[in-house]
Coordinates of N, CA and C and ligand atoms in Angstrom, one line a residue:
M1197 N 0.7 -1.2 0.1 CA -0.2 0.3 0.3 C 0.6 1.0 0.1
T1198 N 0.6 2.2 -0.6 CA 0.7 3.2 -1.0 C 0.5 4.5 0.7
G1199 N 1.2 5.5 0.7 CA 1.6 6.7 1.5 C 1.3 6.0 2.7
A1200 N 2.0 4.8 3.3 CA 1.5 4.6 4.6 C 2.0 5.6 5.7
S1201 N 2.9 5.9 5.4 CA 3.3 7.0 6.5 C 2.6 7.9 7.7
R1202 N 1.5 8.3 7.1 CA 0.2 9.0 7.5 C -0.6 9.2 7.2
G1203 N -1.5 10.0 7.8 CA -3.0 10.2 6.8 C -4.1 8.9 6.6
I1204 N -4.3 9.0 5.7 CA -5.5 7.9 5.8 C -4.6 6.8 5.5
G1205 N -3.7 6.3 4.5 CA -2.5 5.2 4.5 C -2.5 4.5 5.8
R1206 N -1.6 5.5 6.7 CA -1.5 4.7 7.9 C -2.7 4.4 8.5
G1207 N -4.1 5.3 8.8 CA -5.3 4.6 8.9 C -5.2 3.0 8.6
I1208 N -5.7 2.5 6.9 CA -6.1 1.2 6.8 C -5.1 0.5 6.7
A1209 N -3.8 0.9 7.3 CA -2.6 0.3 7.0 C -2.7 -0.7 8.5
R1210 N -3.4 0.5 9.3 CA -3.3 0.0 11.0 C -4.9 -0.7 11.1
S1211 N -5.2 -0.9 10.1 CA -7.0 -1.6 10.7 C -6.5 -2.7 9.4
L1212 N -5.3 -3.3 8.6 CA -5.1 -4.3 7.8 C -4.0 -5.0 8.5
A1213 N -3.2 -4.7 9.5 CA -2.8 -4.7 10.6 C -3.9 -5.9 11.0
T1214 N -4.8 -4.7 11.5 CA -5.4 -5.6 12.6 C -5.9 -6.5 12.5
Q1215 N -6.1 -7.1 10.8 CA -7.1 -7.8 10.7 C -6.2 -8.8 10.3
G1216 N -4.6 -8.7 10.6 CA -3.9 -9.9 10.5 C -3.6 -10.0 9.0
Y1217 N -3.6 -9.1 8.1 CA -3.1 -9.7 6.5 C -1.3 -8.9 6.6
G1218 N -0.7 -9.3 6.1 CA 0.8 -9.1 5.3 C 0.7 -7.9 5.2
I1219 N 1.7 -6.9 5.1 CA 1.3 -5.8 4.2 C 2.7 -5.3 3.4
T1220 N 3.2 -4.7 2.8 CA 4.1 -4.1 2.2 C 3.7 -2.7 1.9
I1221 N 4.5 -1.8 2.7 CA 4.4 -0.6 3.1 C 5.0 0.5 2.0
T1222 N 4.9 1.3 1.5 CA 5.8 2.5 1.2 C 5.2 4.3 1.3
S1223 N 6.6 5.1 1.4 CA 6.5 6.0 1.6 C 7.4 6.4 1.2
R1224 N 7.6 8.0 0.8 CA 9.1 8.6 0.9 C 10.6 8.2 1.7
A1225 N 10.5 8.1 2.5 CA 11.3 8.3 3.8 C 11.4 7.2 4.3
D1226 N 12.9 6.2 4.6 CA 13.1 5.0 5.2 C 12.6 5.4 6.5
A1227 N 12.8 6.6 7.2 CA 12.7 5.8 9.1 C 11.1 5.7 9.4
D1228 N 10.6 7.0 8.6 CA 9.0 6.6 8.8 C 8.0 5.3 8.4
L1229 N 9.2 4.7 7.8 CA 8.2 3.7 8.0 C 9.2 2.3 8.0
V1230 N 9.5 1.8 9.2 CA 10.9 1.7 10.1 C 9.5 1.9 10.6
E1231 N 9.1 2.9 11.3 CA 8.3 3.6 12.4 C 6.8 2.3 12.3
V1232 N 6.7 3.0 11.1 CA 5.4 2.6 10.7 C 4.4 0.9 10.8
A1233 N 6.6 0.3 10.4 CA 6.2 -1.4 10.0 C 6.3 -2.2 11.4
E1234 N 7.2 -0.9 12.6 CA 7.2 -1.1 13.8 C 5.7 -1.4 14.4
E1235 N 4.8 -0.9 14.5 CA 3.5 -0.6 14.5 C 2.3 -2.2 14.1
L1236 N 3.0 -1.4 13.1 CA 2.1 -2.5 12.2 C 1.5 -4.6 12.9
R1237 N 3.3 -4.4 13.2 CA 3.4 -6.0 13.8 C 3.2 -6.2 15.1
S1238 N 3.0 -4.4 15.8 CA 2.5 -4.9 17.3 C 1.1 -4.9 16.9
L1239 N -0.1 -4.5 16.5 CA -0.8 -4.6 16.3 C -1.3 -5.7 15.2
G1240 N -0.6 -7.0 14.7 CA -0.9 -8.2 14.7 C -0.5 -8.9 12.9
A1241 N 0.0 -7.6 12.4 CA 0.4 -8.1 11.4 C 1.8 -9.0 11.0
P1242 N 1.2 -10.0 10.4 CA 2.2 -11.1 10.3 C 3.3 -11.3 9.5
L1243 N 3.8 -10.3 8.5 CA 4.9 -9.7 8.3 C 4.3 -8.6 7.8
V1244 N 5.8 -7.2 7.7 CA 5.5 -6.4 7.4 C 7.0 -6.0 6.4
V1245 N 6.8 -5.1 5.0 CA 8.1 -5.4 4.4 C 8.0 -3.8 3.7
H1246 N 8.6 -3.2 3.6 CA 8.4 -1.8 3.2 C 9.9 -1.2 2.5
R1247 N 10.1 -0.4 1.4 CA 10.9 0.5 1.0 C 10.7 1.9 0.3
A1248 N 11.7 2.9 0.5 CA 11.0 3.8 0.1 C 11.3 4.0 -0.6
T1249 N 10.1 4.8 -1.0 CA 10.0 5.3 -2.8 C 9.4 6.6 -3.4
D1250 N 9.5 7.7 -4.2 CA 9.0 8.5 -5.0 C 8.5 8.3 -5.9
L1251 N 7.2 7.8 -6.4 CA 6.0 7.7 -6.6 C 5.8 8.4 -8.0
A1252 N 6.9 9.4 -8.0 CA 7.5 10.2 -9.1 C 8.7 9.5 -9.7
A1253 N 8.9 8.0 -9.3 CA 10.1 7.4 -10.2 C 9.5 6.4 -10.5
R1254 N 8.9 6.8 -11.5 CA 7.7 5.5 -12.4 C 8.6 4.3 -12.7
D1255 N 10.2 4.4 -12.7 CA 10.5 2.7 -12.8 C 10.9 2.4 -11.7
E1256 N 10.8 3.0 -10.6 CA 10.8 2.5 -9.5 C 9.7 1.4 -8.8
L1257 N 8.8 1.7 -9.7 CA 7.6 0.7 -9.1 C 6.8 -0.4 -9.1
P1258 N 7.8 -0.8 -10.6 CA 7.7 -2.1 -10.0 C 8.7 -2.8 -9.3
G1259 N 9.8 -2.2 -9.1 CA 10.7 -3.0 -8.2 C 10.1 -3.3 -6.0
L1260 N 8.7 -2.8 -6.4 CA 7.8 -2.1 -5.3 C 7.2 -3.4 -5.2
V1261 N 6.5 -3.9 -6.3 CA 5.9 -4.7 -6.6 C 6.1 -6.0 -6.5
A1262 N 7.5 -6.2 -7.1 CA 8.9 -7.2 -6.9 C 8.7 -7.9 -5.2
L1263 N 9.2 -6.7 -4.8 CA 9.5 -7.3 -2.8 C 8.0 -7.8 -2.4
H1264 N 7.0 -7.5 -2.9 CA 6.0 -7.9 -2.7 C 5.8 -9.1 -3.5
A1265 N 6.0 -9.7 -4.1 CA 5.9 -10.9 -4.6 C 7.0 -11.7 -3.8
E1266 N 8.6 -11.3 -3.8 CA 9.3 -12.1 -3.4 C 8.7 -12.6 -2.0
T1267 N 8.3 -11.7 -1.2 CA 7.8 -12.1 0.1 C 6.8 -12.3 0.3
F1268 N 5.4 -12.0 -0.7 CA 4.1 -13.0 -0.4 C 3.5 -13.2 -1.5
G1269 N 4.0 -13.8 -2.3 CA 4.0 -14.3 -3.5 C 2.5 -14.3 -4.7
S1270 N 1.1 -13.6 -3.5 CA 0.2 -13.2 -4.4 C 0.0 -12.0 -3.3
M1271 N -1.9 -11.0 -4.0 CA -2.1 -9.6 -3.0 C -3.2 -10.0 -3.6
D1272 N -3.8 -9.5 -1.9 CA -5.2 -9.8 -1.8 C -5.5 -8.4 -2.2
A1273 N -5.0 -7.0 -2.2 CA -5.2 -5.6 -2.4 C -3.8 -5.0 -2.3
L1274 N -4.1 -4.4 -3.7 CA -3.6 -2.9 -3.8 C -4.5 -1.7 -3.3
V1275 N -3.6 -1.2 -2.5 CA -4.2 0.0 -1.8 C -3.9 1.3 -2.5
I1276 N -3.8 1.9 -3.2 CA -3.2 3.2 -3.7 C -3.5 4.2 -3.2
N1277 N -3.2 5.1 -1.6 CA -3.7 5.6 -1.2 C -2.7 6.9 -1.5
A1278 N -1.9 7.1 -2.0 CA -0.9 7.8 -1.9 C -1.5 9.4 -3.1
G1279 N -0.8 10.8 -2.2 CA -1.3 11.5 -3.9 C -0.3 13.0 -3.1
I1280 N -0.4 14.2 -4.2 CA -0.7 15.7 -3.0 C -1.3 16.1 -3.6
G1281 N -0.9 17.4 -3.1 CA -2.7 18.6 -3.3 C -1.8 19.4 -3.9
T1282 N -2.3 20.4 -5.3 CA -1.8 20.7 -6.6 C -3.3 22.0 -6.2
A1283 N -2.4 23.0 -5.8 CA -4.0 24.1 -6.1 C -3.5 25.7 -6.8
G1284 N -4.2 26.6 -7.2 CA -4.5 27.3 -7.7 C -5.5 27.4 -9.4
P1285 N -5.2 28.6 -9.7 CA -6.1 28.6 -10.7 C -5.5 28.3 -12.1
V1286 N -6.7 27.8 -13.4 CA -6.4 27.1 -14.1 C -5.7 28.3 -15.0
A1287 N -5.4 29.4 -14.8 CA -4.6 30.3 -15.8 C -3.4 30.7 -15.6
S1288 N -3.2 29.8 -14.1 CA -1.8 30.3 -13.8 C -1.3 28.6 -13.3
T1289 N -1.9 28.1 -13.9 CA -1.4 26.8 -13.5 C 0.5 26.1 -14.5
R1290 N 1.3 26.2 -13.6 CA 2.6 25.4 -14.3 C 3.3 24.6 -14.6
L1291 N 3.1 23.7 -15.4 CA 3.5 22.5 -16.5 C 4.0 21.8 -15.3
D1292 N 5.1 22.0 -15.2 CA 5.6 21.6 -14.5 C 5.5 20.5 -13.0
R1293 N 4.6 21.4 -12.3 CA 3.2 20.5 -11.4 C 2.4 19.8 -11.6
F1294 N 2.0 20.3 -13.0 CA 1.7 19.4 -13.8 C 1.5 18.2 -14.0
D1295 N 3.0 18.2 -14.9 CA 3.7 16.9 -14.5 C 3.1 16.2 -13.0
K1296 N 3.9 16.9 -12.2 CA 4.9 16.6 -10.9 C 3.0 15.2 -9.9
T1297 N 2.2 15.9 -10.9 CA 1.0 16.2 -10.2 C -0.2 14.5 -10.3
V1298 N 0.2 15.0 -12.2 CA 0.1 13.4 -12.4 C 1.0 11.8 -12.5
E1299 N 2.3 12.6 -11.9 CA 3.0 11.1 -12.4 C 2.8 10.6 -10.6
V1300 N 2.2 11.1 -10.0 CA 2.2 10.7 -8.2 C 1.3 10.7 -8.3
N1301 N 0.4 11.3 -8.5 CA -2.0 10.6 -8.5 C -1.6 9.7 -9.2
L1302 N -1.8 9.6 -10.6 CA -2.3 9.1 -11.7 C -1.3 8.0 -11.8
A1303 N -0.4 8.1 -13.0 CA 0.4 7.2 -13.6 C 1.4 6.3 -13.1
S1304 N 1.2 6.5 -11.3 CA 2.3 5.7 -10.7 C 1.4 4.5 -9.8
G1305 N -0.3 5.1 -10.0 CA -1.5 4.2 -10.1 C -1.6 3.0 -11.0
L1306 N -1.0 3.5 -12.4 CA -1.1 2.8 -13.7 C 0.0 1.1 -13.7
V1307 N 1.2 2.6 -13.4 CA 2.2 1.3 -13.1 C 2.1 0.3 -12.5
L1308 N 1.7 0.5 -11.3 CA 1.5 -0.3 -9.9 C 0.5 -1.2 -10.4
V1309 N -0.3 -1.1 -10.6 CA -1.3 -1.9 -10.5 C -1.1 -3.4 -12.0
Q1310 N -0.5 -2.2 -13.4 CA 0.1 -3.3 -14.0 C 0.9 -4.7 -13.8
A1311 N 1.9 -4.3 -12.8 CA 2.6 -4.8 -11.6 C 2.4 -5.8 -11.8
A1312 N 1.6 -5.3 -10.7 CA 0.5 -6.2 -9.3 C -0.2 -6.9 -9.8
L1313 N -1.0 -7.2 -11.0 CA -2.2 -7.6 -12.2 C -2.1 -9.0 -11.7
P1314 N -0.9 -9.7 -11.6 CA -0.5 -11.5 -11.8 C -0.6 -11.7 -10.7
L1315 N -0.2 -10.7 -9.5 CA -0.6 -11.2 -8.2 C -2.2 -11.0 -7.5
L1316 N -2.6 -10.0 -7.9 CA -4.7 -10.5 -7.7 C -4.8 -11.5 -8.1
R1317 N -4.5 -11.4 -10.2 CA -5.6 -12.6 -10.3 C -4.8 -14.1 -9.7
T1318 N -3.6 -14.4 -9.6 CA -3.2 -14.6 -8.5 C -4.1 -15.4 -6.7
A1319 N -4.1 -14.5 -6.7 CA -4.9 -14.8 -4.8 C -6.9 -14.2 -5.2
A1320 N -7.0 -14.0 -6.2 CA -8.6 -14.1 -6.6 C -8.3 -15.7 -7.6
D1321 N -7.7 -16.3 -7.9 CA -7.6 -18.1 -8.6 C -7.6 -18.6 -6.8
A1322 N -6.7 -18.2 -6.1 CA -6.9 -19.1 -4.9 C -8.3 -19.6 -3.8
D1323 N -8.7 -18.4 -3.9 CA -10.3 -18.7 -3.3 C -11.7 -17.7 -4.1
P1324 N -12.1 -18.9 -4.9 CA -13.5 -18.5 -6.3 C -14.6 -17.5 -5.3
S1325 N -14.3 -17.4 -3.5 CA -15.8 -17.2 -3.2 C -15.3 -15.3 -3.2
R1326 N -14.1 -14.9 -2.9 CA -13.6 -13.9 -2.4 C -13.4 -13.0 -3.9
A1327 N -13.2 -11.9 -3.8 CA -12.2 -10.5 -5.2 C -10.7 -10.6 -4.4
S1328 N -10.2 -9.9 -5.5 CA -8.6 -9.6 -4.6 C -9.4 -8.0 -5.1
R1329 N -8.8 -7.0 -4.8 CA -9.7 -5.5 -4.9 C -8.0 -4.4 -4.7
V1330 N -8.6 -3.6 -6.2 CA -7.3 -2.6 -6.2 C -8.6 -1.7 -5.5
I1331 N -8.1 -0.4 -4.7 CA -9.1 0.3 -3.9 C -7.5 2.1 -4.2
A1332 N -8.1 2.6 -4.8 CA -7.5 4.1 -4.6 C -8.2 5.2 -4.6
L1333 N -7.5 5.4 -3.6 CA -8.2 6.9 -2.9 C -8.1 8.0 -4.3
S1334 N -9.6 8.5 -4.2 CA -9.3 9.4 -5.8 C -10.0 10.4 -4.2
S1335 N -11.1 11.5 -5.1 CA -11.1 12.6 -4.2 C -12.7 13.2 -4.5
I1336 N -13.7 13.8 -3.6 CA -14.7 14.1 -4.4 C -14.5 15.3 -5.2
T1337 N -13.5 16.0 -5.7 CA -12.8 17.2 -6.6 C -12.9 16.2 -7.7
G1338 N -12.1 14.8 -7.8 CA -12.4 14.1 -9.2 C -13.9 13.8 -9.7
V1339 N -14.8 14.1 -8.6 CA -16.2 14.1 -8.9 C -16.6 15.3 -9.0
Y1340 N -16.9 16.2 -8.9 CA -17.3 17.4 -8.7 C -16.3 19.1 -9.1
A1341 N -16.2 19.3 -9.9 CA -15.3 19.8 -10.1 C -15.0 21.6 -9.1
E1342 N -13.6 21.4 -8.5 CA -13.9 22.7 -7.5 C -12.9 23.9 -8.4
A1343 N -13.5 25.4 -8.2 CA -12.3 26.3 -8.7 C -11.2 26.3 -7.6
G1344 N -10.4 26.8 -8.3 CA -8.3 26.2 -8.0 C -8.4 25.2 -7.4
L1345 N -8.3 23.8 -8.3 CA -8.2 22.7 -7.8 C -8.6 22.0 -9.7
A1346 N -7.9 22.6 -9.9 CA -7.8 22.0 -11.6 C -7.3 20.5 -11.8
V1347 N -6.4 21.2 -11.7 CA -5.2 19.5 -11.9 C -5.2 18.4 -10.9
Y1348 N -5.5 18.6 -9.8 CA -5.8 17.8 -8.7 C -7.1 16.6 -8.9
G1349 N -8.2 17.6 -9.2 CA -9.1 17.0 -9.7 C -9.2 16.0 -10.9
A1350 N -8.5 16.6 -12.0 CA -8.3 16.3 -13.6 C -7.6 14.6 -12.9
T1351 N -6.9 14.8 -11.9 CA -5.8 13.2 -11.7 C -7.0 12.3 -10.6
K1352 N -7.6 13.0 -10.4 CA -9.0 12.6 -9.5 C -9.8 12.3 -9.9
A1353 N -10.3 12.0 -11.1 CA -11.2 12.2 -12.3 C -10.8 11.1 -13.0
A1354 N -9.8 11.6 -13.0 CA -8.8 10.4 -14.1 C -8.6 9.0 -13.3
L1355 N -8.6 8.9 -12.4 CA -8.4 8.2 -11.4 C -9.6 7.2 -11.0
I1356 N -10.9 7.5 -11.0 CA -11.8 6.9 -11.0 C -12.3 6.4 -12.5
S1357 N -11.7 6.6 -13.2 CA -11.7 6.8 -14.9 C -11.2 5.3 -14.8
L1358 N -9.7 5.0 -14.6 CA -9.0 4.3 -14.2 C -10.0 2.6 -13.4
M1359 N -10.1 3.1 -12.4 CA -10.5 2.5 -11.6 C -11.7 1.4 -12.3
E1360 N -12.7 2.5 -13.1 CA -13.4 1.7 -13.9 C -13.2 0.7 -14.7
T1361 N -12.6 1.4 -15.8 CA -11.9 0.2 -16.3 C -11.5 -0.9 -16.4
I1362 N -10.5 -0.6 -15.2 CA -9.9 -2.0 -14.9 C -10.8 -3.3 -14.0
N1363 N -12.2 -2.6 -13.5 CA -13.3 -2.9 -13.4 C -13.8 -3.4 -14.3
L1364 N -14.0 -3.2 -15.6 CA -15.0 -3.8 -16.7 C -14.1 -4.9 -17.3
E1365 N -12.2 -4.6 -17.2 CA -11.4 -6.0 -17.7 C -11.3 -6.7 -16.8
E1366 N -11.5 -7.0 -15.4 CA -10.8 -7.8 -14.4 C -12.2 -8.3 -13.6
S1367 N -12.8 -8.2 -13.7 CA -13.6 -8.0 -12.1 C -14.0 -9.4 -12.2
G1368 N -14.6 -9.7 -13.9 CA -15.1 -11.0 -14.1 C -14.2 -11.3 -13.8
H1369 N -13.1 -12.0 -14.1 CA -12.0 -12.9 -12.8 C -11.3 -12.6 -12.2
G1370 N -12.3 -12.1 -10.5 CA -12.0 -11.4 -9.7 C -11.2 -10.6 -9.1
V1371 N -11.1 -10.0 -10.1 CA -9.9 -8.4 -9.7 C -11.0 -7.7 -10.0
C1372 N -11.3 -7.1 -8.2 CA -12.7 -5.6 -8.4 C -11.8 -4.1 -8.1
A1373 N -12.0 -3.5 -8.6 CA -11.4 -2.0 -8.1 C -12.6 -1.4 -8.1
T1374 N -12.4 -0.2 -7.0 CA -13.2 0.9 -6.5 C -12.5 2.1 -6.6
A1375 N -12.5 3.0 -6.8 CA -12.2 4.3 -6.1 C -13.0 5.1 -5.4
V1376 N -12.4 5.8 -3.9 CA -13.6 6.4 -3.1 C -12.7 7.6 -2.5
A1377 N -14.0 8.5 -2.9 CA -13.9 9.6 -3.6 C -14.1 10.9 -2.0
P1378 N -13.3 11.2 -1.5 CA -14.3 11.7 -0.3 C -13.7 13.0 -0.5
G1379 N -14.9 13.6 0.6 CA -14.5 15.5 0.2 C -13.1 15.7 1.5
Y1380 N -12.9 16.9 2.1 CA -11.7 17.2 2.8 C -11.8 15.8 4.2
V1381 N -10.8 15.7 3.8 CA -10.4 14.8 5.6 C -9.3 14.7 6.4
E1382 N -9.8 14.7 8.0 CA -8.3 16.0 8.2 C -7.5 15.1 8.6
T1383 N -6.8 15.6 7.6 CA -4.8 15.1 8.0 C -4.4 16.1 7.6
D1384 N -2.9 16.1 7.4 CA -2.1 17.0 7.4 C -2.4 17.5 5.6
M1385 N -3.0 17.4 4.6 CA -2.7 17.3 3.5 C -4.6 18.1 3.3
S1386 N -4.9 18.1 3.9 CA -6.2 19.3 4.8 C -5.5 20.5 5.4
A1387 N -4.7 20.8 6.3 CA -4.5 21.2 6.8 C -4.8 23.0 6.7
W1388 N -4.4 23.0 5.3 CA -4.4 24.1 4.9 C -5.7 25.2 4.1
T1389 N -6.6 24.2 4.6 CA -7.4 24.7 4.9 C -8.9 25.1 6.0
T1390 N -8.0 24.8 7.4 CA -9.0 24.7 7.9 C -9.3 25.7 9.2
D1391 N -9.5 27.2 7.9 CA -9.6 28.4 8.5 C -10.7 28.5 8.1
T1392 N -10.8 28.1 7.4 CA -12.8 27.8 6.9 C -12.6 26.6 7.2
I1393 N -12.6 25.8 6.9 CA -13.6 24.2 7.2 C -12.1 23.9 8.8
P1394 N -13.4 23.9 10.3 CA -12.2 23.4 10.6 C -12.2 21.5 10.9
A1395 N -10.8 21.3 11.2 CA -10.6 20.0 11.4 C -11.9 19.2 11.8
E1396 N -12.2 19.9 12.9 CA -14.0 18.2 13.5 C -15.1 18.8 12.1
K1397 N -15.2 19.2 12.1 CA -15.8 19.5 10.6 C -15.6 18.6 9.5
M1398 N -14.3 17.7 9.7 CA -13.9 16.6 8.4 C -14.5 15.8 8.4
I1399 N -14.6 15.4 8.1 CA -14.5 13.8 7.9 C -13.5 12.9 8.1
R1400 N -14.0 11.9 9.1 CA -12.7 10.8 10.1 C -11.9 10.4 9.7
V1401 N -10.4 10.7 9.4 CA -9.8 9.1 8.7 C -10.2 7.9 9.0
D1402 N -10.9 7.6 10.4 CA -11.6 6.0 10.4 C -12.6 6.2 10.1
D1403 N -13.4 7.2 9.4 CA -14.2 7.1 8.5 C -14.0 6.2 7.5
V1404 N -12.8 7.0 6.4 CA -12.1 5.9 5.4 C -12.4 4.9 5.8
V1405 N -11.2 4.4 6.2 CA -11.0 3.5 6.9 C -12.1 2.4 7.2
A1406 N -13.7 2.3 7.7 CA -13.8 1.8 7.4 C -14.8 1.3 6.4
V1407 N -15.0 2.3 4.9 CA -15.1 2.0 3.8 C -14.3 1.2 3.1
V1408 N -13.2 1.3 4.0 CA -11.7 0.7 2.7 C -12.2 -1.2 3.7
D1409 N -12.4 -0.8 4.8 CA -12.5 -2.4 5.6 C -13.8 -3.6 5.0
M1410 N -14.8 -2.6 4.6 CA -16.3 -3.1 4.2 C -15.9 -3.6 2.5
L1411 N -15.5 -3.1 2.1 CA -14.9 -3.2 0.4 C -13.8 -4.4 0.8
L1412 N -13.0 -4.4 1.3 CA -12.4 -6.1 1.3 C -13.1 -7.4 1.8
E1413 N -14.7 -7.1 2.5 CA -15.5 -8.2 2.8 C -16.5 -8.5 2.4
L1414 N -16.6 -7.7 0.7 CA -17.0 -7.5 -0.5 C -17.0 -9.5 -0.9
G1415 N -17.9 -9.9 -1.4 CA -17.8 -10.8 -2.0 C -17.9 -11.2 -3.5
R1416 N -17.2 -12.5 -4.5 CA -16.5 -12.0 -5.6 C -17.7 -11.0 -6.4
N1417 N -18.9 -11.4 -6.2 CA -20.4 -11.2 -7.1 C -20.0 -9.8 -7.1
T1418 N -19.4 -8.7 -6.4 CA -20.1 -7.4 -5.9 C -19.0 -6.7 -5.6
S1419 N -18.9 -5.4 -7.5 CA -18.2 -4.6 -7.1 C -19.0 -3.6 -7.6
I1420 N -17.7 -2.3 -7.0 CA -18.5 -1.0 -6.2 C -17.3 -0.1 -7.3
T1421 N -17.7 0.4 -8.1 CA -16.7 0.9 -9.2 C -16.2 2.4 -8.1
K1422 N -17.2 3.5 -7.4 CA -17.0 4.8 -7.1 C -17.8 4.7 -5.8
I1423 N -17.0 4.9 -5.1 CA -18.2 5.7 -3.7 C -17.5 6.6 -3.0
V1424 N -18.3 8.2 -3.4 CA -18.3 9.1 -2.9 C -18.7 9.5 -1.2
M1425 N -17.7 9.9 -0.4 CA -18.1 10.5 1.2 C -18.1 11.3 0.7
T1426 N -19.3 12.5 1.5 CA -20.2 13.4 1.1 C -19.9 14.2 2.7
R1427 N -19.2 15.2 3.0 CA -18.9 15.5 4.3 C -20.5 16.5 4.9
S1428 N -20.8 16.2 5.8 CA -22.3 16.2 6.7 C -22.2 18.1 6.2
G1429 N -22.5 18.5 6.2 CA -23.6 20.3 6.2 C -23.0 20.3 5.0
A1430 N -21.4 19.8 4.3 CA -21.5 20.9 3.2 C -22.1 20.1 1.8
S1431 N -22.1 21.6 0.8 CA -22.8 21.5 -0.5 C -22.5 19.7 -1.1
S1432 N -23.5 19.1 -1.2 CA -23.0 17.6 -2.4 C -22.2 17.5 -3.3
Y1433 N -21.8 19.1 -3.6 CA -20.7 18.8 -4.9 C -19.3 19.6 -4.1
G1434 N -18.8 19.7 -2.9 CA -18.1 20.7 -2.4 C -17.8 19.6 -1.6
A1435 N -16.1 20.3 -1.8 CA -15.5 19.2 -1.0 C -15.2 19.8 0.6
Ligands
NAP1680 N1 -6.7 14.7 2.9 C1 -8.5 15.0 2.5 O1 -8.6 16.4 2.7 C2 -8.5 14.1 1.4 C3 -9.3 13.9 0.6 C4 -9.4 13.0 -0.5 C5 -8.7 12.4 -0.7 N2 -7.3 12.6 -0.7 C6 -6.4 11.2 -0.6 O2 -7.0 10.5 0.2 C7 -5.1 10.3 0.0 C8 -4.1 10.4 1.0 O3 -4.8 11.5 1.3 P1 -4.3 12.0 2.9 O4 -5.5 13.5 3.1 O5 -4.2 10.7 4.0 O6 -2.6 12.8 2.7 P2 -0.8 13.1 3.5 O7 -1.2 13.0 5.1 O8 -0.6 13.9 3.2 O9 -0.6 12.0 3.5 C9 0.4 11.8 2.0 C10 0.6 10.2 1.7 O10 1.6 10.1 0.3 C11 2.5 10.0 1.1 N3 3.5 10.5 -0.3 C12 3.2 12.0 -1.1 N4 3.8 11.9 -2.1 C13 4.3 10.9 -2.0 C14 5.4 10.3 -3.5 N5 5.7 11.6 -4.2 N6 6.2 9.9 -3.5 C15 5.4 8.5 -2.4 N7 4.9 8.6 -1.8 C16 3.8 9.8 -1.0 C17 3.4 10.9 1.8 O11 4.3 10.2 2.4 P3 5.6 10.8 2.5 O12 5.3 12.2 2.9 O13 6.1 10.7 4.0 O14 6.8 10.1 1.5 C18 2.4 10.2 3.3 O15 2.2 8.6 3.3 C19 -4.7 10.9 -1.1 O16 -4.4 10.6 -2.6 C20 -5.8 12.6 -1.3 O17 -5.5 13.2 -2.3 C21 -7.3 13.1 1.1

């Protein structure tokens, strides 16, 4: 799973650990991953492997999946969680920032899915009642456009489309894909907007974790391609 060092990703990793999953975790700083891995083992994960990788380094991503393959041999779930925010009006959006956001928020997901599909299919073949799952953290901004978040929203919209297509191509063989698209969640990423939306009014990390846990419980015959999580009290179309 990507982006395990903080925020939503760390919450998902903790829950997977308590359920007894063996997990491969990544983010950019090795020291963070050592600490998270220790925590996950203490929560019940039988085996945790980690490798620090910048998701913008496209060529390094198949190696992450290879590390998982060497350790586990198959993959029950690929959680594509890490992402970066990019704010600013379309008129002044810098193309280098566009490229970086596309690379981290979108291209890395495709590269990881391509590398992981054989492992996900192996897991699906091992138990015909269960699906293996690709779960990607999109955003409500990928469903409803938000002024000032064009590039971020575009990557998150594309991620939804990617999950829908994976689902069309693979779910008949037991690999189902879902995009989870929340409004503001209380993490480091949303800290910049707490003067207008107080942290206590944001979606809790635990609620996103609960949605991911629910997806992992579903049987093979159920696919959910997109889950939109609206912040209570907000407009249905706003983050
Ligand atoms: N928070 C929200 O309001 C919100 C709402 C909707 C959707 N989301 C989405 O949910 C996901 C998780 O968000 P969050 O709020 O938990 O964010 P966060 O607290 O900022 O954590 C982001 C995670 O992604 C990792 N990451 C960032 N850039 C990376 C890179 N270039 N290479 C590898 N790892 C990288 C970070 O690790 P390091 O920095 O340690 O490398 C960290 O583990 C994101 O995709 C985000 O777009 C968030």
